[in-house]
Amino acid sequence: MVTDGKSVLVELVRGGRSPSSITRADEAQILRACSVEVDQRQERIRAHLQRGAHRSARRTAVDLRGALAARAKALFCSLPRALRSHPFLSGAEEADLRERRWACISDGLGRVGDLTSPARYTLSTRAKSIPGQYRAIYEFGSIDAARQRLIRSSLDPFVDFHPSQFMLRQTGQGRGRSAVSKSLLSQLPRLTSDHVFVQMDVTKFYQSVSHSWLEDNLPLPKDIIRSQVHVGGMAVFPVRDNVAARLGIADSGAFEMMVRQGLPTGSALSPLVAEFVMSKVLGELADRHAASMSGLFVPSLHAYSDNLGIFVRQTEVDAIVDLVRGAFASSAAGPFEVTAARPI
């Protein structure tokens, strides 16, 4: 009997195994084998990039997007909630759920690789902390979500994070909120009594990203970028009246303006693309203004998504905020607007 995860997956695709025959052990082995293969392909891309072999890296990324293991992993991670495992199921219920899960994955393996088919989304809203204001949320079906994860797996090795980024960049202290908090705390012993902390926010960062910049700079084919990355080439299901009213897009002209630029919030791919954009803007800022910031910029700036924070001397606050605002406003990836809170 076949026990190797990749072999089980291949037999499932070829019809030698049925979804009902996939056991819990089979499922675990398939997922493990898929993850290992994706990791190995990503490492090959990174190795090509380190040697400066960018064409080879792009070809390897194409191979990754076409790999059975990568497609299966993306589909599994994008399963509808109703097909995901959860506790309190009997053995028979879990077996039935697993059969339906793998029938869904098997059916999607051929469709998920079509990355030039426009993603389709439903537009909804989420209330902001400010009363009466709402954020647009793009909701995608499981196949489009899997396509986004498939593209993300091939794009990840190409993202050269700026040292100040913490949301997705792996550091010695991990990544995410805990990493940025630890890094900020580590700065404290080096500060003097005249230092303050300035927090800045890139207003509507996702909505402000230039589509043409993405098409010129992302290491992906333009037809994929237009169909799956930015909102310009995607298809929208009819927008409900209450959603249109909350977002102020009741007339078609306002909606067209909304989708003329920006990344879709709710896409599994958008956070990585946003970090790619942010890394480029921060790199330009550091290169252009490091001398003006007296060497304080690089070690002190912290970026978490579209939030920026920096320790500076009280006398430098206005100059540094102006420099940051100017760099974001003049970026070809935007332009972007930066707001600053009162220093603390």
Coordinates of C-alpha atoms in Angstrom, one line a residue:
M1 CA 0.0 0.0 0.0
V2 CA 1.3 3.5 -0.9
T3 CA 2.2 5.6 2.2
D4 CA 4.4 8.3 0.7
G5 CA 2.4 11.6 0.7
K6 CA 3.4 12.7 -2.8
S7 CA 2.6 9.3 -4.2
V8 CA -0.8 9.3 -2.6
L9 CA -1.5 12.7 -4.1
V10 CA -0.4 11.6 -7.5
E11 CA -2.6 8.5 -7.3
L12 CA -5.6 10.6 -6.2
V13 CA -5.1 12.8 -9.3
R14 CA -4.7 9.8 -11.6
G15 CA -7.8 8.1 -10.2
G16 CA -5.9 5.3 -8.5
R17 CA -7.1 6.5 -5.1
S18 CA -10.5 7.9 -4.3
P19 CA -11.2 10.7 -1.8
S20 CA -13.0 8.2 0.4
S21 CA -9.8 6.2 0.7
I22 CA -7.7 9.1 2.2
T23 CA -7.0 8.3 5.8
R24 CA -6.0 10.8 8.5
A25 CA -2.4 9.5 8.2
D26 CA -2.6 9.9 4.4
E27 CA -3.7 13.5 4.8
A28 CA -0.9 14.3 7.2
Q29 CA 1.7 12.8 4.9
I30 CA 0.3 14.6 1.8
L31 CA 0.4 18.0 3.6
R32 CA 3.9 17.3 4.9
A33 CA 5.2 16.3 1.5
C34 CA 3.6 19.3 -0.2
S35 CA 5.1 21.7 2.4
V36 CA 8.6 20.2 2.0
E37 CA 8.4 20.5 -1.8
V38 CA 7.2 24.1 -1.7
D39 CA 10.0 25.0 0.7
Q40 CA 12.6 23.3 -1.5
R41 CA 11.4 25.2 -4.6
Q42 CA 11.4 28.5 -2.7
E43 CA 15.0 27.8 -1.6
R44 CA 16.0 27.2 -5.2
I45 CA 14.5 30.6 -6.1
R46 CA 16.4 32.3 -3.3
A47 CA 19.7 30.6 -4.4
H48 CA 19.2 31.9 -8.0
L49 CA 18.6 35.4 -6.7
Q50 CA 21.7 35.3 -4.5
R51 CA 23.8 34.5 -7.5
G52 CA 22.1 37.2 -9.5
A53 CA 20.4 34.7 -11.8
H54 CA 17.1 36.5 -12.0
R55 CA 15.8 34.8 -15.1
S56 CA 16.4 31.4 -13.6
A57 CA 14.6 32.6 -10.4
R58 CA 11.6 33.6 -12.5
R59 CA 11.6 30.3 -14.4
T60 CA 11.7 28.4 -11.1
A61 CA 8.8 30.5 -9.8
V62 CA 6.8 29.5 -12.8
D63 CA 7.6 25.9 -12.1
L64 CA 6.5 26.4 -8.5
R65 CA 3.1 27.8 -9.5
G66 CA 2.6 24.8 -11.8
A67 CA 3.6 22.2 -9.2
L68 CA 1.0 19.7 -8.1
A69 CA 2.3 20.0 -4.5
A70 CA 2.0 23.8 -4.4
R71 CA -1.5 23.7 -5.9
A72 CA -2.7 21.1 -3.4
K73 CA -1.3 23.0 -0.5
A74 CA -2.9 26.2 -1.6
L75 CA -6.2 24.5 -2.0
F76 CA -6.1 22.9 1.4
C77 CA -5.3 26.2 3.1
S78 CA -8.2 27.8 1.3
L79 CA -10.9 25.3 2.0
P80 CA -14.4 26.6 2.9
R81 CA -15.0 26.7 6.6
A82 CA -17.5 23.9 6.3
L83 CA -14.8 21.5 5.2
R84 CA -12.2 22.2 7.8
S85 CA -11.5 19.8 10.6
H86 CA -12.7 20.7 14.1
P87 CA -13.0 18.9 17.4
F88 CA -16.0 17.1 18.8
L89 CA -16.6 15.1 15.6
S90 CA -17.1 11.3 15.7
G91 CA -14.8 9.1 13.8
A92 CA -17.4 8.6 11.1
E93 CA -18.2 12.3 10.9
E94 CA -14.5 13.1 10.5
A95 CA -14.1 10.5 7.8
D96 CA -17.0 11.9 5.9
L97 CA -15.7 15.4 6.2
R98 CA -12.2 14.3 5.0
E99 CA -13.7 12.6 2.0
R100 CA -15.6 15.8 1.0
R101 CA -12.5 17.8 1.7
W102 CA -10.3 15.8 -0.7
A103 CA -13.1 15.6 -3.3
C104 CA -13.1 19.4 -3.2
I105 CA -9.3 19.6 -3.5
S106 CA -9.2 17.0 -6.3
D107 CA -11.8 18.9 -8.2
G108 CA -9.9 22.2 -7.8
L109 CA -6.5 21.0 -8.8
G110 CA -7.1 21.7 -12.5
R111 CA -8.8 25.0 -11.9
V112 CA -6.5 26.6 -9.4
G113 CA -3.6 26.8 -12.0
D114 CA -5.6 29.2 -14.2
L115 CA -4.0 32.3 -12.8
T116 CA -5.0 34.6 -15.7
S117 CA -8.8 34.2 -15.1
P118 CA -10.0 37.3 -13.3
A119 CA -10.6 36.9 -9.6
R120 CA -14.2 37.5 -8.6
Y121 CA -15.1 39.1 -5.3
T122 CA -18.1 40.3 -3.2
L123 CA -17.7 43.7 -1.7
S124 CA -18.6 44.1 2.0
T125 CA -17.7 46.5 4.8
R126 CA -16.1 46.5 8.2
A127 CA -16.7 49.3 10.7
K128 CA -13.7 51.4 11.6
S129 CA -12.9 52.7 15.1
I130 CA -14.3 56.1 14.0
P131 CA -18.1 56.0 14.1
G132 CA -19.8 56.1 10.7
Q133 CA -16.7 55.1 8.8
Y134 CA -16.2 51.8 7.0
R135 CA -13.4 49.8 5.4
A136 CA -14.0 48.0 2.1
I137 CA -13.5 44.2 2.4
Y138 CA -13.1 42.0 -0.7
E139 CA -14.4 38.5 -0.2
F140 CA -13.2 35.8 -2.5
G141 CA -14.3 32.2 -3.2
S142 CA -12.0 29.3 -2.3
I143 CA -10.6 28.8 -5.8
D144 CA -9.5 32.5 -6.0
A145 CA -8.2 32.3 -2.5
A146 CA -6.1 29.3 -3.4
R147 CA -4.8 31.1 -6.5
Q148 CA -3.7 34.0 -4.3
R149 CA -1.9 31.6 -2.0
L150 CA -0.3 29.8 -4.9
I151 CA 1.0 33.1 -6.3
R152 CA 2.1 34.2 -2.8
S153 CA 4.3 31.1 -2.4
S154 CA 6.1 31.9 -5.6
L155 CA 6.5 35.6 -4.8
D156 CA 7.7 35.3 -1.3
P157 CA 11.4 34.6 -2.1
F158 CA 11.6 37.8 -4.2
V159 CA 10.6 40.1 -1.4
D160 CA 13.7 41.8 0.0
F161 CA 12.3 43.2 3.3
H162 CA 13.7 46.5 4.6
P163 CA 15.4 46.1 8.0
S164 CA 12.8 48.2 9.6
Q165 CA 9.9 45.9 8.6
F166 CA 8.5 43.5 11.2
M167 CA 5.1 42.2 10.1
L168 CA 6.4 39.4 7.8
R169 CA 10.2 39.7 7.9
Q170 CA 11.8 36.9 10.0
T171 CA 14.1 38.4 12.6
G172 CA 16.2 37.0 15.5
Q173 CA 13.1 37.8 17.7
G174 CA 10.6 36.2 15.3
R175 CA 8.2 38.4 13.4
G176 CA 4.9 40.3 13.9
R177 CA 3.7 42.3 16.9
S178 CA 5.9 40.6 19.5
A179 CA 9.0 41.1 17.4
V180 CA 8.4 44.8 16.8
S181 CA 7.6 45.3 20.6
K182 CA 10.9 43.5 21.6
S183 CA 12.9 45.6 19.1
L184 CA 11.4 48.9 20.4
L185 CA 12.2 47.9 23.9
S186 CA 15.8 47.1 23.0
Q187 CA 16.2 50.7 21.8
L188 CA 15.4 52.2 25.1
P189 CA 18.8 51.9 26.8
R190 CA 20.4 53.9 24.0
L191 CA 18.0 56.8 24.2
T192 CA 18.6 60.1 26.1
S193 CA 16.2 62.3 27.9
D194 CA 15.6 64.5 24.8
H195 CA 14.3 61.5 22.7
V196 CA 10.6 61.1 21.9
F197 CA 8.7 58.5 20.0
V198 CA 6.8 59.5 16.9
Q199 CA 4.1 57.3 15.5
M200 CA 3.1 57.7 11.8
D201 CA 0.4 56.1 9.7
V202 CA 0.3 55.7 6.0
T203 CA -3.3 56.7 5.3
K204 CA -5.3 54.3 3.0
F205 CA -2.1 52.5 2.1
Y206 CA -3.7 49.5 0.4
Q207 CA -6.1 51.8 -1.5
S208 CA -3.3 54.0 -2.8
V209 CA -0.9 51.5 -4.4
S210 CA -0.4 52.3 -8.1
H211 CA -1.5 49.5 -10.5
S212 CA 1.0 50.5 -13.2
W213 CA 3.8 50.5 -10.6
L214 CA 2.8 46.9 -9.6
E215 CA 2.8 45.8 -13.2
D216 CA 6.2 47.3 -13.8
N217 CA 7.9 46.1 -10.6
L218 CA 6.3 42.9 -9.2
P219 CA 8.3 39.8 -10.5
L220 CA 5.1 38.3 -11.9
P221 CA 3.6 38.2 -15.4
K222 CA 1.4 41.3 -16.0
D223 CA -1.7 39.2 -16.9
I224 CA -1.5 37.5 -13.5
I225 CA -1.0 40.9 -11.7
R226 CA -4.1 42.3 -13.5
S227 CA -6.2 39.3 -12.8
Q228 CA -5.2 38.3 -9.3
V229 CA -3.1 41.0 -7.6
H230 CA -4.7 44.4 -8.0
V231 CA -8.4 45.3 -8.2
G232 CA -8.3 46.8 -11.6
G233 CA -8.7 43.6 -13.6
M234 CA -10.9 41.7 -11.2
A235 CA -14.6 41.0 -11.6
V236 CA -17.1 42.2 -8.9
F237 CA -20.4 40.6 -8.1
P238 CA -23.3 43.2 -7.9
V239 CA -22.7 45.5 -4.9
R240 CA -25.5 45.6 -2.4
D241 CA -27.1 49.1 -1.9
N242 CA -26.2 49.3 1.8
V243 CA -22.5 48.5 1.0
A244 CA -22.4 51.1 -1.7
A245 CA -23.9 53.7 0.6
R246 CA -21.4 53.0 3.4
L247 CA -18.4 53.3 1.0
G248 CA -19.8 56.3 -0.9
I249 CA -19.8 54.5 -4.3
A250 CA -23.5 54.5 -5.1
D251 CA -22.8 55.9 -8.6
S252 CA -20.7 54.0 -11.1
G253 CA -18.2 56.8 -11.4
A254 CA -17.3 56.6 -7.7
F255 CA -16.9 52.8 -8.0
E256 CA -14.6 53.2 -11.0
M257 CA -12.5 55.7 -9.1
M258 CA -12.2 53.2 -6.2
V259 CA -10.9 50.4 -8.3
R260 CA -8.5 52.5 -10.4
Q261 CA -5.7 51.9 -7.9
G262 CA -5.1 49.8 -4.8
L263 CA -4.9 46.3 -3.4
P264 CA -7.9 44.3 -2.3
T265 CA -8.2 44.0 1.5
G266 CA -9.3 40.4 2.2
S267 CA -6.9 38.8 -0.4
A268 CA -4.5 36.2 0.9
L269 CA -1.9 37.8 -1.4
S270 CA -2.3 41.5 -0.5
P271 CA -0.3 41.5 2.8
L272 CA 2.9 40.2 1.0
V273 CA 2.4 42.6 -1.9
A274 CA 1.9 45.5 0.4
E275 CA 5.1 44.6 2.3
F276 CA 6.9 44.4 -1.1
V277 CA 5.7 47.9 -1.9
M278 CA 6.6 49.2 1.6
S279 CA 10.1 47.7 1.3
K280 CA 10.7 49.7 -1.9
V281 CA 9.5 53.0 -0.4
L282 CA 11.4 52.5 2.8
G283 CA 14.5 51.6 0.8
E284 CA 14.2 54.8 -1.3
L285 CA 13.7 56.8 1.9
A286 CA 16.7 55.4 3.6
D287 CA 18.9 55.8 0.5
R288 CA 17.7 59.4 0.0
H289 CA 17.7 60.7 3.5
A290 CA 20.0 58.7 5.7
A291 CA 22.5 61.5 5.9
S292 CA 19.9 64.0 6.7
M293 CA 18.7 61.9 9.6
S294 CA 22.1 61.8 11.2
G295 CA 22.3 58.0 11.0
L296 CA 19.4 57.6 13.4
F297 CA 16.9 56.5 10.7
V298 CA 17.9 52.9 9.9
P299 CA 18.4 51.5 13.4
S300 CA 15.4 53.3 14.9
L301 CA 12.6 53.2 12.4
H302 CA 10.1 50.4 12.9
A303 CA 7.4 49.5 10.4
Y304 CA 4.5 47.2 11.0
S305 CA 2.2 47.0 8.0
D306 CA 1.3 50.7 7.3
N307 CA 2.3 51.9 10.8
L308 CA 5.6 53.6 11.3
G309 CA 7.4 54.5 14.5
I310 CA 10.7 56.2 15.2
F311 CA 12.7 57.4 18.2
V312 CA 14.1 60.9 17.5
R313 CA 15.4 63.9 19.4
Q314 CA 12.7 66.4 20.1
T315 CA 14.4 69.0 18.0
E316 CA 14.4 66.7 15.0
V317 CA 10.7 65.7 15.0
D318 CA 9.4 68.2 12.4
A319 CA 12.3 67.7 10.0
I320 CA 12.1 63.9 10.1
V321 CA 8.3 63.8 9.8
D322 CA 8.6 66.1 6.8
L323 CA 11.2 63.8 5.2
V324 CA 9.1 60.7 5.7
R325 CA 6.0 62.5 4.3
G326 CA 7.9 63.8 1.3
A327 CA 9.3 60.4 0.5
F328 CA 5.9 58.6 0.6
A329 CA 4.2 61.5 -1.3
S330 CA 6.8 61.4 -4.1
S331 CA 6.9 57.6 -4.4
A332 CA 6.0 56.2 -7.8
A333 CA 4.3 53.3 -6.0
G334 CA 1.7 55.7 -4.6
P335 CA 1.5 58.5 -3.9
F336 CA 0.9 58.0 -0.2
E337 CA -0.2 60.3 2.6
V338 CA 1.4 60.0 6.0
T339 CA -0.1 61.4 9.2
A340 CA 1.8 61.7 12.5
A341 CA 0.5 61.5 16.0
R342 CA 1.7 63.8 18.8
P343 CA 5.2 62.7 20.0
I344 CA 5.4 60.9 23.3

